[in-house]
Coordinates of C-alpha atoms and ligand atoms in Angstrom, one line a residue:
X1 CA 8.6 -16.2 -7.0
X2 CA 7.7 -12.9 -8.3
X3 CA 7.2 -10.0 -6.4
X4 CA 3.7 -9.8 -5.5
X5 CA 2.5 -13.3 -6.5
X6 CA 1.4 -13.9 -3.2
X7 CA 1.0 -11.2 0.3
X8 CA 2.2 -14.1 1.8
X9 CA 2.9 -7.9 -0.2
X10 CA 9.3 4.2 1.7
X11 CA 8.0 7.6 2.5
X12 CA 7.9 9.9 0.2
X13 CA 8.1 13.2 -1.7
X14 CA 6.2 14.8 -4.3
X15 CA 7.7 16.3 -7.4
X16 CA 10.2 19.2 -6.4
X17 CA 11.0 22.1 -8.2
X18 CA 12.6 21.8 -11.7
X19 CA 15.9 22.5 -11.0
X20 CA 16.2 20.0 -8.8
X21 CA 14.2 16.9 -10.2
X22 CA 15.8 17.1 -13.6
X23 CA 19.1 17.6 -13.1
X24 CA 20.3 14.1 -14.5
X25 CA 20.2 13.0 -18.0
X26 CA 19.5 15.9 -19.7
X27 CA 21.0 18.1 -22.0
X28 CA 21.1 21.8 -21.8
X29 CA 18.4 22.1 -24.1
X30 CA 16.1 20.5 -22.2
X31 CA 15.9 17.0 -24.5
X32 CA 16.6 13.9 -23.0
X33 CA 20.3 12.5 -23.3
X34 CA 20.2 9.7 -25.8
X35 CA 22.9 7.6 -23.3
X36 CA 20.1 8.5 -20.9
X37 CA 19.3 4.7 -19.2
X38 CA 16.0 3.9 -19.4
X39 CA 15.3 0.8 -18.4
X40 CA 11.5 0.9 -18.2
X41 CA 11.9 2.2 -21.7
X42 CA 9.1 4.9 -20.2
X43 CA 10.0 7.9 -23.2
X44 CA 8.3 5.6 -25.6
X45 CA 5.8 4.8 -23.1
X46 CA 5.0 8.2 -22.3
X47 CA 4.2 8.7 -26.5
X48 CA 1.5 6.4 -26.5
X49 CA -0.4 8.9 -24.2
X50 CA -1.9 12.4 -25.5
X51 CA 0.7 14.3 -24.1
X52 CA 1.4 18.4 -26.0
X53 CA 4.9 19.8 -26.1
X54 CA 8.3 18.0 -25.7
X55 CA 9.6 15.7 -23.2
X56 CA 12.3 17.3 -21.2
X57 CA 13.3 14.3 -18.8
X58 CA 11.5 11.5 -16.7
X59 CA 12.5 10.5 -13.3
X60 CA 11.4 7.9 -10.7
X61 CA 9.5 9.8 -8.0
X62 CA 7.8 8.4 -4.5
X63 CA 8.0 5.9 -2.2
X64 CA 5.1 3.9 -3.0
X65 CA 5.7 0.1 -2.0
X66 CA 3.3 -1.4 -4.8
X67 CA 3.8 0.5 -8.3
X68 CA 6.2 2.1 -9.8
X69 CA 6.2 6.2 -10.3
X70 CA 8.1 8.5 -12.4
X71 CA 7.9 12.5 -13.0
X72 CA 7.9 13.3 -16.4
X73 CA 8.6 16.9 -17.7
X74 CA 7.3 18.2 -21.1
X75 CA 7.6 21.5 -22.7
X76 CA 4.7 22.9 -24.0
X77 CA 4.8 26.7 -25.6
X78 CA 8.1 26.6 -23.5
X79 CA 6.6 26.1 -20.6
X80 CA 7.5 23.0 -18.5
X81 CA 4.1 21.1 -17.1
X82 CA 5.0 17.6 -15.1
X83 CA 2.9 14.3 -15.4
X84 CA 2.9 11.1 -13.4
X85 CA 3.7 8.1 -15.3
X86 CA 2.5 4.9 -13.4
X87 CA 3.6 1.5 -14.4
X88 CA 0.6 -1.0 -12.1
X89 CA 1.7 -3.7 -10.6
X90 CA -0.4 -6.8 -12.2
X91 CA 0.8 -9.5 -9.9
X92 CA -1.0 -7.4 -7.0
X93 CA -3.3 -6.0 -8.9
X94 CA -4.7 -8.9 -10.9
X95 CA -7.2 -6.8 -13.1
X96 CA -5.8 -3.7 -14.0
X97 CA -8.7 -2.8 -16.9
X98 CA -11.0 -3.6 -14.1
X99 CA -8.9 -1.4 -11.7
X100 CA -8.7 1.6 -13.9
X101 CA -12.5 1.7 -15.2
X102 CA -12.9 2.0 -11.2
X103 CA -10.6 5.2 -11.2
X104 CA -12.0 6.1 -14.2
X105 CA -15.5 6.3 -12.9
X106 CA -14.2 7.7 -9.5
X107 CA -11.7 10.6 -10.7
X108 CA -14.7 11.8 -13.3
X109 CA -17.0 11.6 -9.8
X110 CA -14.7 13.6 -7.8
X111 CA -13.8 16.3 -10.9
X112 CA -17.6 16.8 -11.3
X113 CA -17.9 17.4 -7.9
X114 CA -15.1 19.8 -7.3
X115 CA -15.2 21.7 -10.7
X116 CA -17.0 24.9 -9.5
X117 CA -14.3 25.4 -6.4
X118 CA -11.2 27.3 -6.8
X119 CA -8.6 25.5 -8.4
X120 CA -10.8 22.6 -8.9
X121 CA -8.7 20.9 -11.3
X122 CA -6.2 20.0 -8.6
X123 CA -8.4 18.8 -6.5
X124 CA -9.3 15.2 -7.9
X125 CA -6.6 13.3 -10.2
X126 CA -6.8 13.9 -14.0
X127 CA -5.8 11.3 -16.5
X128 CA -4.6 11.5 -19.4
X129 CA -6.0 9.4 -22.0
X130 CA -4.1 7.5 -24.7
X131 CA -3.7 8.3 -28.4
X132 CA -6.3 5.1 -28.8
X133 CA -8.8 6.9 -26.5
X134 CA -8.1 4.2 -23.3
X135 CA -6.4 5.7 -20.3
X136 CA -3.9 2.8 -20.0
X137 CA -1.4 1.2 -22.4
X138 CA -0.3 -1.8 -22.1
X139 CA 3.9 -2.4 -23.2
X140 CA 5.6 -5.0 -25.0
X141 CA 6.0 -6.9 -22.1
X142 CA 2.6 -7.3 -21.2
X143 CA 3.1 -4.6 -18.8
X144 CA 0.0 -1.6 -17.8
X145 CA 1.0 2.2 -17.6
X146 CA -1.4 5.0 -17.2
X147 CA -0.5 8.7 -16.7
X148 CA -1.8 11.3 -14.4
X149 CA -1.5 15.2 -14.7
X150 CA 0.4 16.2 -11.9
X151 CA -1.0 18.2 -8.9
X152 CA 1.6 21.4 -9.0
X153 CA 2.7 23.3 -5.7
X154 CA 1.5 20.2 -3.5
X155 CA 3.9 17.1 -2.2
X156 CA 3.4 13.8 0.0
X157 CA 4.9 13.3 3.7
X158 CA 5.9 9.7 4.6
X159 CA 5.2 11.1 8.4
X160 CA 3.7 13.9 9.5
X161 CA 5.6 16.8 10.9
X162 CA 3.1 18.4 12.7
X163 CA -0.9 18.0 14.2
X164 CA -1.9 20.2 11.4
X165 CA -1.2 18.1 9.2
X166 CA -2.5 15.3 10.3
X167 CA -5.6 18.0 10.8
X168 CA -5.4 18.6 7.1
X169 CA -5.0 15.0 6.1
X170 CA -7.8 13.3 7.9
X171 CA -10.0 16.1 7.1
X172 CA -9.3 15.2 3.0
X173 CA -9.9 11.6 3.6
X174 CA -13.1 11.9 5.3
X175 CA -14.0 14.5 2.7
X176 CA -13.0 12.0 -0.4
X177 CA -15.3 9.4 1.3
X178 CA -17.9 12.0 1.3
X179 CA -18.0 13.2 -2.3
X180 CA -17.8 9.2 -3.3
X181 CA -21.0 8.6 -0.9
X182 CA -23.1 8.9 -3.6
X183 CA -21.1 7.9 -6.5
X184 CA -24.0 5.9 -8.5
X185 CA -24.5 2.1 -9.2
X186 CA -22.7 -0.9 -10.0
X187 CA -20.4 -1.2 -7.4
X188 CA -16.8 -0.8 -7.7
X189 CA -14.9 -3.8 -9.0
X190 CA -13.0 -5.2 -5.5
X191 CA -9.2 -4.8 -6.8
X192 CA -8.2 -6.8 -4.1
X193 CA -10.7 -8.7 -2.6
X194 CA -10.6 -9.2 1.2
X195 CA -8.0 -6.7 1.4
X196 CA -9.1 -5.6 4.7
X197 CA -10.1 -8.7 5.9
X198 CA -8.1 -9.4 9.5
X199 CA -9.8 -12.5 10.1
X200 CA -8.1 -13.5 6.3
X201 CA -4.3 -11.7 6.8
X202 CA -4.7 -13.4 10.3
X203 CA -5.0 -17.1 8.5
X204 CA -2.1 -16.5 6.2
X205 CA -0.5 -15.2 8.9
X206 CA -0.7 -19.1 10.6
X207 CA 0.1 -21.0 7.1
X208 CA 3.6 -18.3 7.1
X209 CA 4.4 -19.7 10.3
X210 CA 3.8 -23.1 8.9
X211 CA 5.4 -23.0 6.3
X212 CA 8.2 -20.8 6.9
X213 CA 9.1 -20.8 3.2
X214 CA 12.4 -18.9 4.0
X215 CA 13.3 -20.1 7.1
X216 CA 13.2 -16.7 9.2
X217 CA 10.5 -18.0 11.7
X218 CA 13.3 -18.3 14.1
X219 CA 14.4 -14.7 13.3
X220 CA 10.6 -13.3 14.6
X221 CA 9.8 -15.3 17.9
X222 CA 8.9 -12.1 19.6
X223 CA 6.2 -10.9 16.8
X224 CA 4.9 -14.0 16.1
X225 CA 3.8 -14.5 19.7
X226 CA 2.6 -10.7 20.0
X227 CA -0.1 -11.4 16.9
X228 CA -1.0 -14.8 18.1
X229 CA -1.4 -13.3 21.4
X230 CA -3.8 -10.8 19.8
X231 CA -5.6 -12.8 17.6
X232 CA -8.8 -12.0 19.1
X233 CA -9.5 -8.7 18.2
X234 CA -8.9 -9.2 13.9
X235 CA -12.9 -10.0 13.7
X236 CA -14.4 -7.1 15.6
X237 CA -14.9 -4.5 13.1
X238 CA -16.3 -7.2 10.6
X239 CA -18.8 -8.2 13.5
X240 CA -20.2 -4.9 14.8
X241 CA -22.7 -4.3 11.8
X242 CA -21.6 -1.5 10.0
X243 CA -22.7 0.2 6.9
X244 CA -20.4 -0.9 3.6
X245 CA -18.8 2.6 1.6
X246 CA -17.2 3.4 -1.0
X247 CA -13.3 3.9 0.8
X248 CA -10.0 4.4 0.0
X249 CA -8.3 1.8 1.6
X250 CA -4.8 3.0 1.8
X251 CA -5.0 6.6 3.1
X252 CA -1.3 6.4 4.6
X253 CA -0.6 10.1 4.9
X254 CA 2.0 10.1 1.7
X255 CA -1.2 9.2 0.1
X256 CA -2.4 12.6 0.3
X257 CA -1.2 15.8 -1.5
X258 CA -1.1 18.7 1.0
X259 CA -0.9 22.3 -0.4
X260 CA 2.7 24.3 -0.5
X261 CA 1.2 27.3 0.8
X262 CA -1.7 26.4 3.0
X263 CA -1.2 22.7 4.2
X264 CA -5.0 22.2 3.2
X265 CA -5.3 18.5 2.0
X266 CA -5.5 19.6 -1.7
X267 CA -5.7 15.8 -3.1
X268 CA -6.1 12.1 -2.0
X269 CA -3.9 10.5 -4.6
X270 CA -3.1 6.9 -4.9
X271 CA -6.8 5.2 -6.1
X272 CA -5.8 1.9 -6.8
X273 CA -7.9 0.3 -3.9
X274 CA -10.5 2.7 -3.7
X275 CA -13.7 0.0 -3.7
X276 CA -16.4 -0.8 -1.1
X277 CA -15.1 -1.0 2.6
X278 CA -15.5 0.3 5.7
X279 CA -15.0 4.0 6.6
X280 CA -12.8 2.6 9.7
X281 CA -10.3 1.2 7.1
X282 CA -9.6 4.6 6.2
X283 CA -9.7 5.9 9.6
X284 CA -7.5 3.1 11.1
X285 CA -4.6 3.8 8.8
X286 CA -4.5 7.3 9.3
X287 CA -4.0 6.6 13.1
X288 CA -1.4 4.0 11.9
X289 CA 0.5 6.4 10.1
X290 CA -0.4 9.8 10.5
X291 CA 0.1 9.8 14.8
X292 CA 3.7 9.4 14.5
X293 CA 6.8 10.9 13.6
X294 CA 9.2 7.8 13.0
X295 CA 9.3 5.6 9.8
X296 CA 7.5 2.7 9.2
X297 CA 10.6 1.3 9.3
X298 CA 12.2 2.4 12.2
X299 CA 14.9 0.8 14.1
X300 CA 14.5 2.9 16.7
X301 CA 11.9 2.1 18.7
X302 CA 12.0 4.3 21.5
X303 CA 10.6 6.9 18.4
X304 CA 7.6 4.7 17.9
X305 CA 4.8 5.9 19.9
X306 CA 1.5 7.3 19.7
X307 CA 1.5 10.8 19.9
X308 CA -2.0 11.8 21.3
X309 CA -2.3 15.3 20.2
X310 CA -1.6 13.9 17.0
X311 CA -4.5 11.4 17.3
X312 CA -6.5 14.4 18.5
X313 CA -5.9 16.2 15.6
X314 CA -6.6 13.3 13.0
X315 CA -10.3 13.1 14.6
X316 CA -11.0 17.0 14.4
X317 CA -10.1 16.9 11.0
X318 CA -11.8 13.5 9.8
X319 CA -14.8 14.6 11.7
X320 CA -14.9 17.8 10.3
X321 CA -15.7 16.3 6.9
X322 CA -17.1 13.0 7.5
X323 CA -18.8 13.3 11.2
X324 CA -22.0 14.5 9.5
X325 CA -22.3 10.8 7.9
X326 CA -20.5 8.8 10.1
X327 CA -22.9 6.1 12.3
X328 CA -22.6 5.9 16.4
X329 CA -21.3 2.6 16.0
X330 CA -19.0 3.6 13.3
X331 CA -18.2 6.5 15.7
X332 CA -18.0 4.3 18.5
X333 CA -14.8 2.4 16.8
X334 CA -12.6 4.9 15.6
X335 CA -10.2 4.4 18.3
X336 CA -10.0 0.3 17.7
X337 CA -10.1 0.9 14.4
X338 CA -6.5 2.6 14.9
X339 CA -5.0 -0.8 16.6
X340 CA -6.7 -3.2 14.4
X341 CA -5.5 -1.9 11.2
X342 CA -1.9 -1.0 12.9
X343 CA -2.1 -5.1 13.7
X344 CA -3.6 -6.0 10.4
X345 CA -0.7 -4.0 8.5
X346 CA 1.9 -5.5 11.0
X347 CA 0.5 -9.5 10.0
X348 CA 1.0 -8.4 6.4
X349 CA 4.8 -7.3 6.6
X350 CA 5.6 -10.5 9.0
X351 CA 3.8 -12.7 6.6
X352 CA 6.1 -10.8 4.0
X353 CA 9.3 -11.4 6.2
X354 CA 8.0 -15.1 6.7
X355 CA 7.6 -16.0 3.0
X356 CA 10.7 -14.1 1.6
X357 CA 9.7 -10.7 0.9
X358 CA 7.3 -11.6 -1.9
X359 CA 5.0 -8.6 -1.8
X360 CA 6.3 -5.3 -0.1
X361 CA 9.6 -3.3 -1.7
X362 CA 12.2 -3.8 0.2
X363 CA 15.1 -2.1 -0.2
X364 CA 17.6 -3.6 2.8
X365 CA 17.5 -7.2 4.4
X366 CA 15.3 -7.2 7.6
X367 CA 13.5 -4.1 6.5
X368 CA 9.8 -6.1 6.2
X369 CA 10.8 -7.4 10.1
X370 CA 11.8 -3.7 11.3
X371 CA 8.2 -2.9 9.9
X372 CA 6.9 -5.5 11.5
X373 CA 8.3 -4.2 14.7
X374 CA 7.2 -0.5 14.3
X375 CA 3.3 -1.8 14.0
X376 CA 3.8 -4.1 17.0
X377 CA 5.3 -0.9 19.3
X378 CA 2.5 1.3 17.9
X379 CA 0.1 -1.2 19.0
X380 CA 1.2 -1.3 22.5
X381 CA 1.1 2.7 22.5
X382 CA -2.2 2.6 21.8
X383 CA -3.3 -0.1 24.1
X384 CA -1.4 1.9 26.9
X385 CA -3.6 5.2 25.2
X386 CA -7.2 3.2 24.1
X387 CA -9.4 4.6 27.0
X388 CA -8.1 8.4 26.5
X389 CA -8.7 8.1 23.1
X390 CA -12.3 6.5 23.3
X391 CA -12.6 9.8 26.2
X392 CA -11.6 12.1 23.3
X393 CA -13.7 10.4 20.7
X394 CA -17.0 10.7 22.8
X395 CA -16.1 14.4 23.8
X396 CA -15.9 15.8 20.2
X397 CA -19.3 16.8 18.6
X398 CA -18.5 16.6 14.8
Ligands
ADP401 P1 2.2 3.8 -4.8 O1 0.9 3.0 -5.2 O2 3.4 3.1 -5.3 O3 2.2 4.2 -3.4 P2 1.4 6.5 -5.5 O4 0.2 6.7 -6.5 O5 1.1 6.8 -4.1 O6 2.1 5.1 -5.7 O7 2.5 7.6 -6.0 C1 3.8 7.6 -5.3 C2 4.1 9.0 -5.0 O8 4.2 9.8 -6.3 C3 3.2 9.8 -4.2 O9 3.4 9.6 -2.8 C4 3.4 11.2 -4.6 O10 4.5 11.8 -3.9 C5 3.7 11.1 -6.1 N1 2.5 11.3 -6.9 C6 1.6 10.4 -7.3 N2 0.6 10.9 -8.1 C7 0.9 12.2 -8.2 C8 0.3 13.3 -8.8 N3 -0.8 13.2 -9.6 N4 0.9 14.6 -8.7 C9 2.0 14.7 -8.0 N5 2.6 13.7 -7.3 C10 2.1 12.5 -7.4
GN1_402 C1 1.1 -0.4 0.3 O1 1.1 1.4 -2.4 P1 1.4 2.0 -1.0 O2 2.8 2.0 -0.7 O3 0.7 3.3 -0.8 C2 -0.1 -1.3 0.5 C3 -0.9 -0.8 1.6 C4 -0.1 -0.8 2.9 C5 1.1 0.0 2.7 C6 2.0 -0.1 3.9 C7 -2.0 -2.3 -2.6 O4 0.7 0.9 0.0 O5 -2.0 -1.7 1.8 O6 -0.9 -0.4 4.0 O7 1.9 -0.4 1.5 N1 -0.8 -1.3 -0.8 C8 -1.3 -2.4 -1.3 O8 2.9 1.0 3.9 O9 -1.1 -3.5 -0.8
MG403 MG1 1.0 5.5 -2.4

């Protein structure tokens, strides 16, 4: 089966200084090496786009578990300026046109909005269109690329190192939901529909099980009980009545760009599910991944734990952006919304480990269980913490 045919689905780092990044295949002169290997053939990929100057070299860059990301370095009036080339993955994403008008119509929102502040053109992406005027090419192999200018002097955490930056983090999410709160008619296409469904992951959840295509449902006793043990809880967010927004959907904090200098949460990258959702999606995976310091994929877990000034932090920040749209109920949830989508993303990497890692990169044998595992521990870290939490919520004014 091919890798995301089914979600029955790394940290990372931003583009570092020259020296560093572009130290392989190159020759002095800055031109690529012909020997270079290239296997994604992404030099003649990157010439279909309208891009000045010369290309120096092109890397692979992130830790994204979905697409594939390189760093590509031209030289324009000898000066080197980095782009992002992205290679979409269609058997996730099943209509990538569809998905890019969305970030088409999104990023153009966003720049309009932001185009009077300071350094307003790092502060939504930018792509960069195609010679034929589209701002995706498809290759040879019936494969979809688009390129991004790159935000300069910024990078992505896989975990936070400190409550500011979780601050700084939520605070850009909640902002980024914001600016897109009026972002005018039709609707945004659903890229993946149900994504955030529980009620759904929790179903395919119980045909894994079933079927245990590769024969690891001995391997996860322990996690299979703890999610059938919680099945309960997957419907309440989809049952409390609250308003549909446009959302991000994935705002894991390496989805963020956060300044060199300041820390401020210069840009929410990664736009591929941005479509209509609950603002507790957003919410809930910051407090899956921006309240602690391990991996996701942790061995450890003695490391895994909510870390509540962390969790304080994420709610100063998103509710110093977003708390002057945000409903009581919506309020009300923020802290459940942090163990739902923690147990929603944990169902989706055991489903993964159930069905033979179909979905999620994985770069080590186990690695979707050991994810698996780090949700479950978060989970019982916040069930240990809900009550404070909910305290917390109720005693900040946004
Ligand atoms: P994935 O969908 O695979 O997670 P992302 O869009 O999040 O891919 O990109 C992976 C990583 O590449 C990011 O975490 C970030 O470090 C880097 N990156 C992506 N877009 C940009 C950009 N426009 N400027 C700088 N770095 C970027
Ligand atoms: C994937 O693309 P990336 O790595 O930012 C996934 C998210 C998960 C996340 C878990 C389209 O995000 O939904 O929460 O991995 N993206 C998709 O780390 O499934
Ligand atoms: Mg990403």
């Amino acid at each position: 089966m091919q890798r995301g045919a089914s979600e029955t689905p790394s940290g990372s780092t931003g583009p570092q200084p020259l020296g560093r990044r572009l130290s392989l295949g190159l020759k002095t002169n800055g031109e690529p090496c012909q020997s270079m290997s290239d296997p994604n053939n992404t030099t003649a990929i990157l010439r279909l786009f309208q891009i000045p100057g010369d290309l120096a070299g092109v890397e692979p860059c992130g830790n994204g578990h979905i697409n594939d990301t390189f760093c590509a370095v031209f030289y324009e009036a000898g000066l080197p300026v980095r782009y992002i080339l992205q290679r979409i993955n269609s058997d996730i994403f099943k209509d990538p046109v569809a998905l890019m008008q969305n970030i088409e119509r999104v990023t153009s929102h966003l720049a309009a909005k932001v185009a009077a502040e300071p350094d307003g053109a790092r502060r939504s992406l930018t792509l960069v269109p195609a010679h034929d005027g589209r701002v995706w090419r498809v290759d040879a192999e019936g494969r979809f690329w688009r390129v991004y200018r790159s935000i300069e002097n910024a990078r992505s955490y896989d975990a936070p190192e400190s409550t500011e930056q979780a601050f700084q983090a939520a605070r850009a999410f909640g902002r980024f939901q914001q600016m897109l709160a009026d972002l005018p008619a039709p609707r945004l296409y659903d890229t993946i529909p149900d994504f955030h469904h529980t009620p759904k992951r929790f179903l395919a959840l119980e045909r894994a099980i079933a079927a245990d295509a590769a024969g690891r449902a001995t391997l996860a006793r322990p996690e299979i009980e703890f999610a059938l043990a919680r099945k309960s809880i997957a419907s309440v967010l989809l049952d409390a009545g609250l308003p549909e927004r446009v959302t991000h959907n994935d705002t894991k904090i390496n989805n963020v760009m956060l300044d060199n200098a300041t820390g401020e949460g210069v840009c929410v990258i990664d736009l591929d599910t941005v479509m209509p959702g609950l603002a507790l999606y957003d919410f809930g995976d910051m407090v899956r991944t921006s309240t602690c310091r391990a991996a996701e994929d942790e061995r450890d877990l003695s490391r895994v734990n909510l870390e509540f000034p962390f969790f304080e932090a994420l709610v100063r920040g998103y509710l110093s952006s977003a708390g002057a749209f945000l409903t009581p109920q919506e309020k009300q949830h923020l802290a459940f919304a942090g163990k739902l989508i923690t147990f929603e993303q944990g169902i989706r990497f055991l489903t993964d480990f159930l069905a033979g890692d179909t979905y999620y990169k994985v770069h080590r044998p186990g690695q979707n269980l050991d994810r698996t595992r780090t949700q479950f521990k978060l989970i019982q870290s916040i069930e240990m913490q809900e009550e404070a939490m909910n305290r917390l919520v109720e005693s900040i004014e946004p």
